[in-house]
Coordinates of C-alpha atoms in Angstrom, one line a residue:
X168 CA -192.2 63.9 102.9
X169 CA -188.8 64.1 99.5
X170 CA -186.6 67.1 99.2
X171 CA -185.7 67.8 95.3
X172 CA -183.7 69.9 93.7
X173 CA -184.9 72.9 96.4
X174 CA -189.0 71.7 96.9
X175 CA -190.2 69.4 99.0
X176 CA -192.4 67.3 97.5
X177 CA -195.1 64.6 98.7
X178 CA -195.2 62.2 95.6
X179 CA -191.8 59.5 95.8
X180 CA -191.9 60.0 91.6
X181 CA -189.0 62.4 91.4
X182 CA -186.8 61.9 88.4
X183 CA -187.7 62.0 84.8
X184 CA -187.2 59.8 82.3
X185 CA -184.1 61.6 80.8
X186 CA -182.7 61.9 84.3
X187 CA -179.4 59.7 83.8
X188 CA -179.8 58.0 86.8
X189 CA -181.4 55.2 84.6
X190 CA -178.3 54.4 83.7
X191 CA -176.5 54.6 87.0
X192 CA -175.1 57.8 87.0
X193 CA -175.2 58.9 90.7
X194 CA -173.8 58.8 93.5
X195 CA -175.8 57.8 97.3
X196 CA -175.4 58.0 100.8
X197 CA -177.5 57.1 104.1
X198 CA -177.0 58.9 107.0
X199 CA -178.3 58.2 110.8
X200 CA -180.8 61.1 112.4
X201 CA -181.1 60.5 115.9
X202 CA -183.7 62.9 117.6
X203 CA -183.1 64.8 115.1
X204 CA -179.5 65.0 114.6
X205 CA -178.1 64.4 111.9
X206 CA -174.4 61.9 112.4
X207 CA -171.6 62.1 110.8
X208 CA -173.0 64.8 108.5
X209 CA -169.5 66.4 106.9
X210 CA -167.7 62.8 106.9
X211 CA -171.0 61.7 104.2
X212 CA -171.4 64.3 102.7
X213 CA -167.7 64.7 101.7
X214 CA -167.6 61.0 100.9
X215 CA -170.5 62.2 98.9
X216 CA -169.2 64.7 97.2
X217 CA -165.9 62.8 95.9
X218 CA -167.5 60.3 94.7
X219 CA -169.4 62.8 92.6
X220 CA -166.0 64.8 91.7
X221 CA -164.2 61.2 90.7
X222 CA -167.5 60.7 88.0
X223 CA -166.3 64.2 86.8
X224 CA -170.3 65.8 87.4
X225 CA -170.1 69.1 87.1
X226 CA -172.0 71.8 89.1
X227 CA -171.6 69.2 92.2
X228 CA -173.2 71.1 95.2
X229 CA -171.2 71.9 98.6
X230 CA -171.3 70.4 102.2
X231 CA -173.3 74.1 103.2
X232 CA -175.5 73.0 99.9
X233 CA -176.1 69.3 101.1
X234 CA -176.4 70.4 105.2
X235 CA -179.3 73.3 104.6
X236 CA -180.9 70.9 101.6
X237 CA -180.9 68.3 104.4
X238 CA -182.1 70.9 107.4
X239 CA -184.9 72.1 105.0
X240 CA -185.9 67.8 104.9
X241 CA -185.8 67.6 108.7
X242 CA -187.8 70.8 110.2
X243 CA -190.5 69.9 107.8
X244 CA -191.5 66.6 110.4
X245 CA -193.8 67.7 112.6
X246 CA -191.6 64.9 114.9
X247 CA -188.0 63.3 114.8
X248 CA -188.2 61.7 117.6
X249 CA -186.0 58.4 117.2
X250 CA -184.0 57.2 114.2
X251 CA -184.2 57.6 110.7
X252 CA -182.1 57.3 108.1
X253 CA -181.8 60.0 106.1
X254 CA -180.8 59.1 102.3
X255 CA -179.4 61.3 99.5
X256 CA -178.9 60.8 95.8
X257 CA -177.0 63.0 93.4
X258 CA -177.3 62.2 89.2
X259 CA -175.4 64.0 86.7
X260 CA -179.3 65.1 85.8
X261 CA -180.8 65.3 82.4
X262 CA -179.6 64.6 79.1
X263 CA -180.2 63.5 75.5
X264 CA -180.8 59.9 74.5
X265 CA -177.6 58.0 74.5
X266 CA -175.0 56.9 76.7
X267 CA -172.4 59.9 77.0
X268 CA -173.2 62.5 79.8
X269 CA -173.5 66.2 78.9
X270 CA -171.1 68.7 78.8
X271 CA -173.2 70.7 81.2
X272 CA -176.1 68.9 83.0
X273 CA -176.5 70.1 86.2
X274 CA -177.3 67.3 88.8
X275 CA -180.6 66.3 90.5
X276 CA -180.5 66.4 94.2
X277 CA -182.8 63.6 96.4
X278 CA -183.4 63.1 99.8
X279 CA -185.4 61.1 101.9
X280 CA -185.9 60.3 105.5
X281 CA -187.2 57.5 106.3
X282 CA -188.0 55.6 110.2
X283 CA -185.7 52.9 111.3
X284 CA -185.8 50.2 114.0
X285 CA -183.8 50.8 117.3
X286 CA -182.0 47.3 116.4
X287 CA -182.0 45.3 113.8
X288 CA -182.8 41.4 113.7
X289 CA -179.6 39.1 113.9
X290 CA -178.4 38.6 110.9
X291 CA -177.5 34.2 109.5
X292 CA -174.9 33.8 106.7
X293 CA -173.7 31.1 105.0
X294 CA -170.0 31.5 103.6
X295 CA -169.3 28.9 101.1
X296 CA -165.5 29.0 99.4
X297 CA -164.8 27.4 96.5
X298 CA -161.9 24.9 96.4
X299 CA -159.6 23.6 94.3
X300 CA -159.6 19.6 94.3
X301 CA -156.3 18.4 93.1
X302 CA -157.9 14.8 92.0
X303 CA -155.9 12.4 89.8

């Protein structure tokens, strides 16, 4: 189930080709939800809004709008036992062809809830470093 601009949808294809997300013109956040409770909600949504402001989005939703959207999505699930990731994406919205954003574009807001494991497997990393050698 996906929340998109005030509607609950079952399909994954919610963005139109004219949406500026295809140019990377958007902000996103992933929030942990445990047994139906969103963790650090204000911090997540404040950061999301601040990032949209940095990109000079117009008509940015406020925290209450985002909380209401998230609650609408969460209430659409029969059971919320366990851990979930709430992905929120705000794009600048639809625009004409070209790189310049529309001045009064209406942002698109999408949210998706996905289950996450109780624990993640260990991460194996190799850190390499370039060292200049003084030969010669």
